[in-house]
Coordinates of C-alpha atoms and ligand atoms in Angstrom, one line a residue:
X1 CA -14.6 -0.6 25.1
X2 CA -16.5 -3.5 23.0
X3 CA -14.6 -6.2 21.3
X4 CA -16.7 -7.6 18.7
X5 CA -15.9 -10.2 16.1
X6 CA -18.3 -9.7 13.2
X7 CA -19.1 -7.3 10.6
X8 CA -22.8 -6.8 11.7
X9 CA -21.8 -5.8 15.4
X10 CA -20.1 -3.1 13.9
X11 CA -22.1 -1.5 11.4
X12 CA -25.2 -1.5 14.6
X13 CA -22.9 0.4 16.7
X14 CA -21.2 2.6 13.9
X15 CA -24.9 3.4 12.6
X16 CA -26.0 4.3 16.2
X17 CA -23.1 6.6 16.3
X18 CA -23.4 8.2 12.8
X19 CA -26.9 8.8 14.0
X20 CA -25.6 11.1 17.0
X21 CA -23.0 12.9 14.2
X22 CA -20.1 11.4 15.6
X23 CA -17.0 11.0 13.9
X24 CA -15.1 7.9 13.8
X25 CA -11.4 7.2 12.7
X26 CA -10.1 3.4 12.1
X27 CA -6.9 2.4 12.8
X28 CA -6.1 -1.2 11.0
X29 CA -3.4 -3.9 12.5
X30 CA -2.8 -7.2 12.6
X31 CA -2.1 -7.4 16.4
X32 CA 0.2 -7.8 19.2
X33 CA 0.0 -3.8 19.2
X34 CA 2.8 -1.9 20.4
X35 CA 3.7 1.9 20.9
X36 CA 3.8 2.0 16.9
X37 CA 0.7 0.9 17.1
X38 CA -0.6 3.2 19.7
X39 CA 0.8 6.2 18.4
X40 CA -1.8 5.7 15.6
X41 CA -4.6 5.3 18.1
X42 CA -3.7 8.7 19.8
X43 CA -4.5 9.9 16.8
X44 CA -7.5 9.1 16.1
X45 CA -8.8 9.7 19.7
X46 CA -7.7 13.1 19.2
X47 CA -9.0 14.0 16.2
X48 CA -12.3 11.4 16.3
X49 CA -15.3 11.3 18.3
X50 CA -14.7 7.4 18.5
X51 CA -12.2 5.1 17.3
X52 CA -12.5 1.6 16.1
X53 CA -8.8 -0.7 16.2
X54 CA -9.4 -4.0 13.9
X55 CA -7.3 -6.5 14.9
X56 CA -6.9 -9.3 12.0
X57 CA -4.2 -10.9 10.8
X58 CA -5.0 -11.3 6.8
X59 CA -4.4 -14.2 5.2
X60 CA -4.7 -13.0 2.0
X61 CA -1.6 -10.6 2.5
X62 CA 0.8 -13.6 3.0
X63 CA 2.9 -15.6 0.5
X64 CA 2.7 -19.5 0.8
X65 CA 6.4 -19.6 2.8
X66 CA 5.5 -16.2 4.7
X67 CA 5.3 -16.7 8.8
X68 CA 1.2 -16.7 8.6
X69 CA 0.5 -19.2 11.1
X70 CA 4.1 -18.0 13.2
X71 CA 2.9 -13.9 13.3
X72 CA 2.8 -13.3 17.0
X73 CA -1.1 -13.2 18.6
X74 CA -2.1 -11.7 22.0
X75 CA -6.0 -10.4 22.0
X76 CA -5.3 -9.8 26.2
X77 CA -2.5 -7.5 25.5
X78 CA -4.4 -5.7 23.1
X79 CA -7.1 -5.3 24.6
X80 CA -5.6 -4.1 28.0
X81 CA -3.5 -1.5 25.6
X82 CA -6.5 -0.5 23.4
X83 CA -8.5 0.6 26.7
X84 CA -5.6 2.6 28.3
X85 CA -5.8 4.6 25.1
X86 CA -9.3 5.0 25.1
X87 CA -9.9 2.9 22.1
X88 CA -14.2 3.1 21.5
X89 CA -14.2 -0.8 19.5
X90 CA -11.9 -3.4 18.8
X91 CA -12.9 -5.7 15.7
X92 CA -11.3 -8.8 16.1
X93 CA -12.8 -10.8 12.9
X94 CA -11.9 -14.6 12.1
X95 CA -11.0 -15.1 8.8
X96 CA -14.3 -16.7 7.4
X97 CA -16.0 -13.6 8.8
X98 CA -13.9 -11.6 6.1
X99 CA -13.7 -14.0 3.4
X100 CA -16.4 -16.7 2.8
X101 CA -16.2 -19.3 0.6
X102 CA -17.4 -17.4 -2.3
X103 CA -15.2 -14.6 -2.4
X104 CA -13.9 -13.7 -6.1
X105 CA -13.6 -9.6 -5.8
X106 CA -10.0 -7.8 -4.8
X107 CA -8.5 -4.6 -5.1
X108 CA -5.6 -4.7 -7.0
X109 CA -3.4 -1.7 -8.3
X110 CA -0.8 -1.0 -10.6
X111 CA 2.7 0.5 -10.1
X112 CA 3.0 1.9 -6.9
X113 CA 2.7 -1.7 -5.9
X114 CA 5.4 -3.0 -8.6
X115 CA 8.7 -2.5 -6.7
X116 CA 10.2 -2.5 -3.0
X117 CA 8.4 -5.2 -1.0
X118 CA 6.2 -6.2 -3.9
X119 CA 8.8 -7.9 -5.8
X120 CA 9.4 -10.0 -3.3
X121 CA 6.0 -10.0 -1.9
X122 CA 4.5 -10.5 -5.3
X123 CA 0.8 -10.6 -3.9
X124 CA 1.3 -8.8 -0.8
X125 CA -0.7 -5.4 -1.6
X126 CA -4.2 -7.2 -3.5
X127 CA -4.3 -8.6 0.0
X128 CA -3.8 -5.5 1.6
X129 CA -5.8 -3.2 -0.8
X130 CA -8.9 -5.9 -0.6
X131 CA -8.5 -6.1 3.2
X132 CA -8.5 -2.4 4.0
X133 CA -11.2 -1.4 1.5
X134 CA -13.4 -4.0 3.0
X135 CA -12.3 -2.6 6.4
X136 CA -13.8 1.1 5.0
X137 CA -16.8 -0.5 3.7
X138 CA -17.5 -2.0 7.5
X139 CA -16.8 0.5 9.5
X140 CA -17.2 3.5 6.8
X141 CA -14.6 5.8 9.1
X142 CA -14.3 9.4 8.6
X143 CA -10.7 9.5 9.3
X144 CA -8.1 6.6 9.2
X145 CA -4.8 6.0 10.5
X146 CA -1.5 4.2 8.9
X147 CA 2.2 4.1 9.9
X148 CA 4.9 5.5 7.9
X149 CA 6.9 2.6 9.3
X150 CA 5.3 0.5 6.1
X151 CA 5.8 4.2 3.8
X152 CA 4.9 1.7 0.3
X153 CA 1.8 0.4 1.9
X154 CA 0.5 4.1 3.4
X155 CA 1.3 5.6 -0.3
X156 CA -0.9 2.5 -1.8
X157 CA -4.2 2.9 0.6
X158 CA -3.8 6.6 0.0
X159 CA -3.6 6.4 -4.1
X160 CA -6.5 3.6 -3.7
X161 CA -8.7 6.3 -1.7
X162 CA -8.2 8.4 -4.6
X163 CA -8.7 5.8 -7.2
X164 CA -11.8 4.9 -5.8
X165 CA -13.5 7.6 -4.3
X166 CA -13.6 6.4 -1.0
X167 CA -15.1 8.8 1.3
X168 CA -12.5 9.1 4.0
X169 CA -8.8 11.3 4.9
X170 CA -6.0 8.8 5.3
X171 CA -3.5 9.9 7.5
X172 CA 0.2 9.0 7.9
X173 CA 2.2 8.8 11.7
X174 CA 6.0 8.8 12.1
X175 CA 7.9 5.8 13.0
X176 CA 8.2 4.7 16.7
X177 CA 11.4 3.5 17.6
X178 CA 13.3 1.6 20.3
X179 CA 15.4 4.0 22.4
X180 CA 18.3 2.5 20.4
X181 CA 16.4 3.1 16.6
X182 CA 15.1 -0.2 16.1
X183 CA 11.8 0.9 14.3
X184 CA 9.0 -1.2 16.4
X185 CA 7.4 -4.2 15.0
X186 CA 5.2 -7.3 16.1
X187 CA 7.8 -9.3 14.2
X188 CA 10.9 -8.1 16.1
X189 CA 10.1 -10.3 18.9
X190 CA 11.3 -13.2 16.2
X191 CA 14.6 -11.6 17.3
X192 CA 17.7 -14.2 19.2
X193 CA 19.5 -11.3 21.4
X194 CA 22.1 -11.5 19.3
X195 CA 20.0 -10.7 16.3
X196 CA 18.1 -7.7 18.3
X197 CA 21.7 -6.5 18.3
X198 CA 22.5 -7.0 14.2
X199 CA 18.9 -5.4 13.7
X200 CA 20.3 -2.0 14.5
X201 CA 22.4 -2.3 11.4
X202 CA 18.8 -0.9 9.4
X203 CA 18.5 1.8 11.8
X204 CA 22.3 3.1 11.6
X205 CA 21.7 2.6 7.7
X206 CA 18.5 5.2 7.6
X207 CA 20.7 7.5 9.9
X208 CA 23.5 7.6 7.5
X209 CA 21.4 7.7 4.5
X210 CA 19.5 10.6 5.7
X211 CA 22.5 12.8 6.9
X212 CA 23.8 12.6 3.5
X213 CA 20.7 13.6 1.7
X214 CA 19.9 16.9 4.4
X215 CA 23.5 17.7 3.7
X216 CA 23.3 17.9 0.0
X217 CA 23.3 14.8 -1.7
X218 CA 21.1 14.1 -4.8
X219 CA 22.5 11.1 -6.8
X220 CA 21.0 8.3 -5.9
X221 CA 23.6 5.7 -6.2
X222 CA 26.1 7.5 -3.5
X223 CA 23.2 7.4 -1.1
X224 CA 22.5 3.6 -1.2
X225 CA 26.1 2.8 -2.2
X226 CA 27.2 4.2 1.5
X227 CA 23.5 2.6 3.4
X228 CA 24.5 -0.6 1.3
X229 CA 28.3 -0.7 2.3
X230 CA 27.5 -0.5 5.7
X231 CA 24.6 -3.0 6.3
X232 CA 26.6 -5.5 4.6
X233 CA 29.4 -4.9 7.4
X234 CA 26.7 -6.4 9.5
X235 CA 27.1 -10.4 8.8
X236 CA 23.7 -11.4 10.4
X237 CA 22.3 -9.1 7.7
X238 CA 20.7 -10.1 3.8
X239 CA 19.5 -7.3 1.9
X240 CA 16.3 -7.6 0.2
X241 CA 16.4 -4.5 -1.3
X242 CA 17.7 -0.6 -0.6
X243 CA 16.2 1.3 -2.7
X244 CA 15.4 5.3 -3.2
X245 CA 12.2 5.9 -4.8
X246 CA 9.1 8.6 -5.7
X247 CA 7.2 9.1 -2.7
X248 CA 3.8 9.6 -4.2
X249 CA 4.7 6.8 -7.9
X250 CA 7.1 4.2 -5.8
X251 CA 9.0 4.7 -9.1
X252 CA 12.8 4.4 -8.9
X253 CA 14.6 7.9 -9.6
X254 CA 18.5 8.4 -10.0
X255 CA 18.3 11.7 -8.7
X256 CA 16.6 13.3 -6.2
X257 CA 14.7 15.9 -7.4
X258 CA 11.2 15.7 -5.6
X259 CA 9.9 14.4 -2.9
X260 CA 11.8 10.5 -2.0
X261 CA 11.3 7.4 -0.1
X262 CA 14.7 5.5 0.7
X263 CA 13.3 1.9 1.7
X264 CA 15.2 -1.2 3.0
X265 CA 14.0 -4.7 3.6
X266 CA 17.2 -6.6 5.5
X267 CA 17.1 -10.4 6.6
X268 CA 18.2 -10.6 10.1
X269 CA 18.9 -14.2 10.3
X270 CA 15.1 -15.3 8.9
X271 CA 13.5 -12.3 10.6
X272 CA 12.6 -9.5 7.5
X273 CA 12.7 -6.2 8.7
X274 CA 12.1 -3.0 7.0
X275 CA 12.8 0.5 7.7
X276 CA 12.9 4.2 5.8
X277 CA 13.1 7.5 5.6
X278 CA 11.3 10.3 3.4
X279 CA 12.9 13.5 2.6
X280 CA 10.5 16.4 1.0
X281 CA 12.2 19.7 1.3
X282 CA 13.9 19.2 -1.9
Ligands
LIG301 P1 0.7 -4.0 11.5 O1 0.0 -4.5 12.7 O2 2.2 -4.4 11.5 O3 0.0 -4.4 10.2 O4 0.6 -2.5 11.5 C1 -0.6 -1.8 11.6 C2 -0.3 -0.3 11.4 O5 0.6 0.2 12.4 C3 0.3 0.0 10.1 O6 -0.3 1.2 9.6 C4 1.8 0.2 10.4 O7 2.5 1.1 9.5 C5 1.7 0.8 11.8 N1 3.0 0.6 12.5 C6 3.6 -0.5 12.8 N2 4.8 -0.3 13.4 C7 4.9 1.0 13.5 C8 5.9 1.9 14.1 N3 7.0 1.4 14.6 N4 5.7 3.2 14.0 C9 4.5 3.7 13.4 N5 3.6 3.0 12.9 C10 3.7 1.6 12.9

Protein backbone atom coordinates (compact mmCIF):
# COMPACT_ATOMS: atom_id res chain seq x y z
CA UNK A 1 0.00 0.00 0.00
CA UNK A 2 1.29 3.65 -1.03
CA UNK A 3 0.43 6.76 0.85
CA UNK A 4 0.80 9.61 -1.35
CA UNK A 5 0.02 13.28 -0.71
CA UNK A 6 -0.34 14.91 -4.09
CA UNK A 7 -2.52 14.83 -7.02
CA UNK A 8 0.30 13.91 -9.57
CA UNK A 9 1.29 10.69 -7.58
CA UNK A 10 -1.93 9.59 -8.19
CA UNK A 11 -2.90 10.14 -11.55
CA UNK A 12 1.03 8.21 -12.50
CA UNK A 13 -0.14 5.24 -10.58
CA UNK A 14 -3.97 5.37 -11.63
CA UNK A 15 -2.75 5.83 -15.38
CA UNK A 16 -0.29 2.77 -14.96
CA UNK A 17 -3.19 0.84 -13.73
CA UNK A 18 -5.86 1.95 -16.29
CA UNK A 19 -3.16 0.94 -18.75
CA UNK A 20 -3.30 -2.85 -17.38
CA UNK A 21 -7.48 -2.51 -17.52
CA UNK A 22 -7.84 -2.50 -14.04
CA UNK A 23 -10.70 -1.18 -12.20
CA UNK A 24 -10.49 1.10 -9.42
CA UNK A 25 -13.14 2.17 -6.79
CA UNK A 26 -12.59 5.37 -4.40
CA UNK A 27 -13.71 5.49 -1.13
CA UNK A 28 -13.59 9.32 0.28
CA UNK A 29 -13.19 10.18 4.25
CA UNK A 30 -11.96 12.67 6.27
CA UNK A 31 -10.06 10.26 8.60
CA UNK A 32 -9.72 8.56 11.88
CA UNK A 33 -11.45 5.58 9.94
CA UNK A 34 -13.45 3.25 11.67
CA UNK A 35 -15.59 -0.01 10.92
CA UNK A 36 -18.06 2.55 9.11
CA UNK A 37 -15.42 3.42 7.29
CA UNK A 38 -14.08 0.06 6.48
CA UNK A 39 -17.20 -1.46 5.54
CA UNK A 40 -16.95 0.95 2.54
CA UNK A 41 -13.47 -0.32 1.74
CA UNK A 42 -14.67 -3.97 1.65
CA UNK A 43 -16.53 -2.92 -0.93
CA UNK A 44 -14.63 -1.65 -3.15
CA UNK A 45 -11.92 -4.50 -2.71
CA UNK A 46 -14.55 -6.75 -3.62
CA UNK A 47 -15.92 -5.33 -6.49
CA UNK A 48 -12.52 -3.33 -7.76
CA UNK A 49 -9.27 -4.41 -9.04
CA UNK A 50 -7.70 -1.57 -6.75
CA UNK A 51 -8.95 0.77 -4.36
CA UNK A 52 -7.81 4.22 -3.49
CA UNK A 53 -9.04 5.71 0.39
CA UNK A 54 -8.45 9.71 0.36
CA UNK A 55 -8.01 10.84 3.54
CA UNK A 56 -8.65 14.86 3.83
CA UNK A 57 -10.35 16.71 6.04
CA UNK A 58 -12.07 19.66 3.78
CA UNK A 59 -12.05 22.82 4.81
CA UNK A 60 -14.22 24.08 2.55
CA UNK A 61 -17.11 21.72 4.02
CA UNK A 62 -16.91 23.59 7.52
CA UNK A 63 -18.81 26.62 8.88
CA UNK A 64 -16.70 29.37 10.61
CA UNK A 65 -17.84 27.94 14.32
CA UNK A 66 -17.76 24.15 13.00
CA UNK A 67 -14.95 21.82 14.99
CA UNK A 68 -12.44 22.22 11.79
CA UNK A 69 -9.26 22.45 13.55
CA UNK A 70 -10.93 19.97 16.71
CA UNK A 71 -12.00 16.94 13.94
CA UNK A 72 -10.07 14.03 15.27
CA UNK A 73 -6.61 13.13 13.08
CA UNK A 74 -4.68 9.79 13.13
CA UNK A 75 -2.74 9.00 9.63
CA UNK A 76 -0.98 5.76 11.82
CA UNK A 77 -4.31 4.40 12.57
CA UNK A 78 -5.33 4.65 9.19
CA UNK A 79 -2.89 3.52 7.63
CA UNK A 80 -2.47 0.28 9.87
CA UNK A 81 -6.46 -0.13 9.14
CA UNK A 82 -6.35 0.69 5.41
CA UNK A 83 -3.56 -2.21 4.91
CA UNK A 84 -5.43 -4.89 6.90
CA UNK A 85 -8.23 -4.27 4.39
CA UNK A 86 -6.13 -4.42 1.50
CA UNK A 87 -6.52 -0.84 0.62
CA UNK A 88 -4.17 -0.38 -2.94
CA UNK A 89 -3.54 3.85 -2.18
CA UNK A 90 -4.15 6.18 0.45
CA UNK A 91 -4.32 9.97 -0.70
CA UNK A 92 -3.62 12.01 2.15
CA UNK A 93 -3.60 15.60 0.45
CA UNK A 94 -2.81 19.05 2.42
CA UNK A 95 -5.14 21.51 1.85
CA UNK A 96 -3.11 23.75 -0.55
CA UNK A 97 -2.56 20.61 -2.64
CA UNK A 98 -6.57 20.77 -3.24
CA UNK A 99 -7.14 24.40 -3.18
CA UNK A 100 -4.46 26.86 -4.27
CA UNK A 101 -4.64 30.25 -4.00
CA UNK A 102 -6.49 30.87 -7.10
CA UNK A 103 -9.28 28.69 -6.73
CA UNK A 104 -12.79 30.34 -7.87
CA UNK A 105 -14.76 27.11 -9.40
CA UNK A 106 -17.36 24.93 -7.00
CA UNK A 107 -20.05 22.57 -7.46
CA UNK A 108 -22.97 23.80 -6.05
CA UNK A 109 -26.63 22.28 -6.34
CA UNK A 110 -30.04 23.12 -5.73
CA UNK A 111 -32.71 21.52 -3.56
CA UNK A 112 -31.69 18.32 -2.48
CA UNK A 113 -29.15 20.39 -0.59
CA UNK A 114 -31.85 23.03 0.77
CA UNK A 115 -33.18 21.20 3.95
CA UNK A 116 -31.89 18.72 6.81
CA UNK A 117 -28.28 19.53 7.62
CA UNK A 118 -28.06 22.23 5.00
CA UNK A 119 -30.06 24.69 6.92
CA UNK A 120 -27.93 24.53 9.46
CA UNK A 121 -24.93 23.86 7.53
CA UNK A 122 -25.82 26.51 5.05
CA UNK A 123 -22.41 25.87 2.92
CA UNK A 124 -21.81 22.39 3.94
CA UNK A 125 -22.62 20.53 0.47
CA UNK A 126 -20.63 23.25 -2.25
CA UNK A 127 -17.83 22.03 -0.10
CA UNK A 128 -18.63 18.62 -0.36
CA UNK A 129 -19.87 18.59 -4.03
CA UNK A 130 -16.45 20.63 -5.11
CA UNK A 131 -14.33 18.25 -2.93
CA UNK A 132 -15.62 14.97 -4.25
CA UNK A 133 -15.96 16.00 -7.92
CA UNK A 134 -12.37 17.06 -7.76
CA UNK A 135 -11.64 13.75 -5.93
CA UNK A 136 -13.31 11.91 -9.42
CA UNK A 137 -11.40 14.12 -11.54
CA UNK A 138 -8.02 12.85 -9.65
CA UNK A 139 -8.44 9.57 -9.32
CA UNK A 140 -11.26 9.12 -12.26
CA UNK A 141 -12.60 5.73 -10.31
CA UNK A 142 -14.87 3.37 -11.91
CA UNK A 143 -16.79 2.67 -8.93
CA UNK A 144 -17.15 4.80 -5.66
CA UNK A 145 -18.20 4.14 -2.26
CA UNK A 146 -20.43 6.47 0.31
CA UNK A 147 -22.17 5.62 3.70
CA UNK A 148 -25.83 5.79 4.19
CA UNK A 149 -24.87 6.93 7.62
CA UNK A 150 -24.76 10.69 5.95
CA UNK A 151 -28.22 9.39 3.51
CA UNK A 152 -28.53 13.62 2.42
CA UNK A 153 -24.93 13.69 1.34
CA UNK A 154 -24.94 10.04 -0.59
CA UNK A 155 -28.43 11.29 -2.45
CA UNK A 156 -26.35 14.66 -3.41
CA UNK A 157 -23.04 12.99 -4.95
CA UNK A 158 -25.38 10.63 -6.65
CA UNK A 159 -27.86 13.44 -8.19
CA UNK A 160 -24.40 15.38 -8.99
CA UNK A 161 -23.03 12.19 -10.97
CA UNK A 162 -26.10 12.47 -12.88
CA UNK A 163 -26.13 16.21 -13.31
CA UNK A 164 -22.85 16.09 -14.64
CA UNK A 165 -22.18 13.21 -16.41
CA UNK A 166 -19.55 11.92 -14.48
CA UNK A 167 -18.42 8.67 -15.59
CA UNK A 168 -18.56 6.58 -12.53
CA UNK A 169 -21.45 4.09 -10.27
CA UNK A 170 -21.91 5.59 -6.82
CA UNK A 171 -22.68 3.15 -4.43
CA UNK A 172 -24.42 3.40 -1.00
CA UNK A 173 -23.31 0.94 2.37
CA UNK A 174 -25.58 0.45 5.50
CA UNK A 175 -24.83 2.08 8.68
CA UNK A 176 -22.31 0.41 11.08
CA UNK A 177 -23.28 0.61 14.52
CA UNK A 178 -21.95 0.12 18.10
CA UNK A 179 -23.24 -3.14 19.48
CA UNK A 180 -25.56 -0.84 21.53
CA UNK A 181 -26.89 1.24 18.05
CA UNK A 182 -24.78 4.10 18.32
CA UNK A 183 -24.23 4.72 14.44
CA UNK A 184 -20.19 5.07 14.26
CA UNK A 185 -18.52 8.33 13.74
CA UNK A 186 -15.03 10.00 13.99
CA UNK A 187 -16.85 12.60 15.96
CA UNK A 188 -18.29 10.29 18.68
CA UNK A 189 -15.09 10.12 20.40
CA UNK A 190 -16.05 14.05 21.38
CA UNK A 191 -18.30 11.93 23.71
CA UNK A 192 -17.91 12.51 28.05
CA UNK A 193 -19.17 8.85 29.15
CA UNK A 194 -21.98 10.19 30.33
CA UNK A 195 -22.84 11.62 26.94
CA UNK A 196 -21.84 8.18 25.06
CA UNK A 197 -24.71 7.16 27.23
CA UNK A 198 -27.49 10.13 26.16
CA UNK A 199 -26.13 9.48 22.47
CA UNK A 200 -28.29 6.29 22.35
CA UNK A 201 -31.31 8.46 22.66
CA UNK A 202 -30.85 8.94 18.37
CA UNK A 203 -30.52 5.37 18.04
CA UNK A 204 -33.67 4.27 20.20
CA UNK A 205 -35.41 7.23 18.21
CA UNK A 206 -34.62 5.53 14.50
CA UNK A 207 -35.77 2.20 16.21
CA UNK A 208 -39.06 3.52 17.16
CA UNK A 209 -39.49 5.54 14.20
CA UNK A 210 -38.97 2.70 11.91
CA UNK A 211 -41.24 0.01 13.78
CA UNK A 212 -44.05 2.40 13.29
CA UNK A 213 -43.53 2.98 9.68
CA UNK A 214 -43.00 -1.29 8.76
CA UNK A 215 -46.13 -1.54 10.87
CA UNK A 216 -48.27 0.74 8.88
CA UNK A 217 -47.82 4.15 9.55
CA UNK A 218 -47.90 6.86 6.76
CA UNK A 219 -48.56 10.34 8.21
CA UNK A 220 -45.72 11.93 8.81
CA UNK A 221 -46.35 13.94 11.80
CA UNK A 222 -47.23 10.70 14.16
CA UNK A 223 -43.88 9.34 13.15
CA UNK A 224 -41.74 12.30 14.22
CA UNK A 225 -44.17 13.36 16.85
CA UNK A 226 -43.36 9.84 18.76
CA UNK A 227 -39.10 10.04 17.54
CA UNK A 228 -39.43 13.71 18.84
CA UNK A 229 -41.27 12.95 22.21
CA UNK A 230 -38.81 10.56 23.07
CA UNK A 231 -35.43 12.23 22.30
CA UNK A 232 -36.50 15.09 24.17
CA UNK A 233 -36.97 12.72 27.34
CA UNK A 234 -33.28 12.63 26.95
CA UNK A 235 -31.98 15.98 28.70
CA UNK A 236 -28.38 15.95 27.30
CA UNK A 237 -30.16 16.05 23.98
CA UNK A 238 -31.03 19.44 21.43
CA UNK A 239 -32.74 18.60 18.34
CA UNK A 240 -31.45 20.06 15.22
CA UNK A 241 -33.95 18.80 13.27
CA UNK A 242 -36.23 15.30 12.70
CA UNK A 243 -37.41 15.29 9.80
CA UNK A 244 -39.11 12.70 7.17
CA UNK A 245 -38.24 13.46 3.67
CA UNK A 246 -38.11 12.15 -0.33
CA UNK A 247 -35.29 9.92 -0.64
CA UNK A 248 -34.25 10.72 -4.14
CA UNK A 249 -35.67 15.22 -3.92
CA UNK A 250 -34.75 15.64 0.06
CA UNK A 251 -38.15 17.35 -0.20
CA UNK A 252 -40.39 17.26 2.92
CA UNK A 253 -43.58 15.03 2.37
CA UNK A 254 -46.66 14.67 4.91
CA UNK A 255 -47.33 11.35 3.86
CA UNK A 256 -45.40 8.60 3.04
CA UNK A 257 -46.23 7.49 -0.15
CA UNK A 258 -42.76 6.66 -1.94
CA UNK A 259 -39.70 5.89 -1.04
CA UNK A 260 -38.46 8.19 2.58
CA UNK A 261 -35.62 9.26 4.49
CA UNK A 262 -36.41 10.02 8.29
CA UNK A 263 -33.19 12.11 9.33
CA UNK A 264 -32.20 13.56 12.78
CA UNK A 265 -29.33 15.83 13.74
CA UNK A 266 -29.41 15.85 17.91
CA UNK A 267 -26.88 18.00 20.06
CA UNK A 268 -25.35 15.82 22.62
CA UNK A 269 -24.02 18.30 24.91
CA UNK A 270 -21.88 20.31 21.89
CA UNK A 271 -21.24 16.95 20.01
CA UNK A 272 -23.86 16.95 16.70
CA UNK A 273 -24.75 13.61 15.75
CA UNK A 274 -26.91 12.43 13.10
CA UNK A 275 -28.63 9.21 12.37
CA UNK A 276 -31.59 7.73 9.85
CA UNK A 277 -33.44 5.37 8.41
CA UNK A 278 -34.94 4.79 4.78
CA UNK A 279 -37.94 2.86 4.20
CA UNK A 280 -38.69 1.84 0.30
CA UNK A 281 -41.17 -0.93 0.26
CA UNK A 282 -44.00 1.53 0.26
P1 LIG B 1 -16.38 10.80 6.97
O1 LIG B 1 -14.96 10.37 7.18
O2 LIG B 1 -17.16 10.96 8.23
O3 LIG B 1 -16.51 11.96 6.02
O4 LIG B 1 -17.08 9.59 6.23
C1 LIG B 1 -16.57 9.05 5.05
C2 LIG B 1 -17.56 8.08 4.48
O5 LIG B 1 -17.80 7.04 5.43
C3 LIG B 1 -18.93 8.72 4.18
O6 LIG B 1 -19.42 8.20 2.96
C4 LIG B 1 -19.76 8.27 5.36
O7 LIG B 1 -21.14 8.20 5.07
C5 LIG B 1 -19.19 6.91 5.64
N1 LIG B 1 -19.48 6.50 7.02
C6 LIG B 1 -19.17 7.19 8.15
N2 LIG B 1 -19.68 6.55 9.23
C7 LIG B 1 -20.31 5.45 8.78
C8 LIG B 1 -21.05 4.40 9.40
N3 LIG B 1 -21.24 4.35 10.71
N4 LIG B 1 -21.58 3.44 8.61
C9 LIG B 1 -21.41 3.48 7.25
N5 LIG B 1 -20.73 4.44 6.61
C10 LIG B 1 -20.19 5.42 7.35
Amino acid sequence: MKIVKTIKEVREIVKLWKKENLSVGLVPTMGYLHEGHASLIDASVSGNDKTVVSIFVNPMQFGANEDLDSYPRDLNHDSKLCEEHHVDLIFNPEPNEMYGKDFYTYVNMNVLTEDLCGITRPIHFKGVCTVVAKLFNIVQPDNAYFGQKDAQQLAIIKQMVQDLNMPLEVHGCPIVREIDGLAKSSRNTYLSTEERQSALILSKAITLGQSLVENGERDCSKVLTSMIDLISSEPLAKIDYVKIVDLKTIQPVNTIEKPILCAMAVYIGKTRLIDNFIFEEV
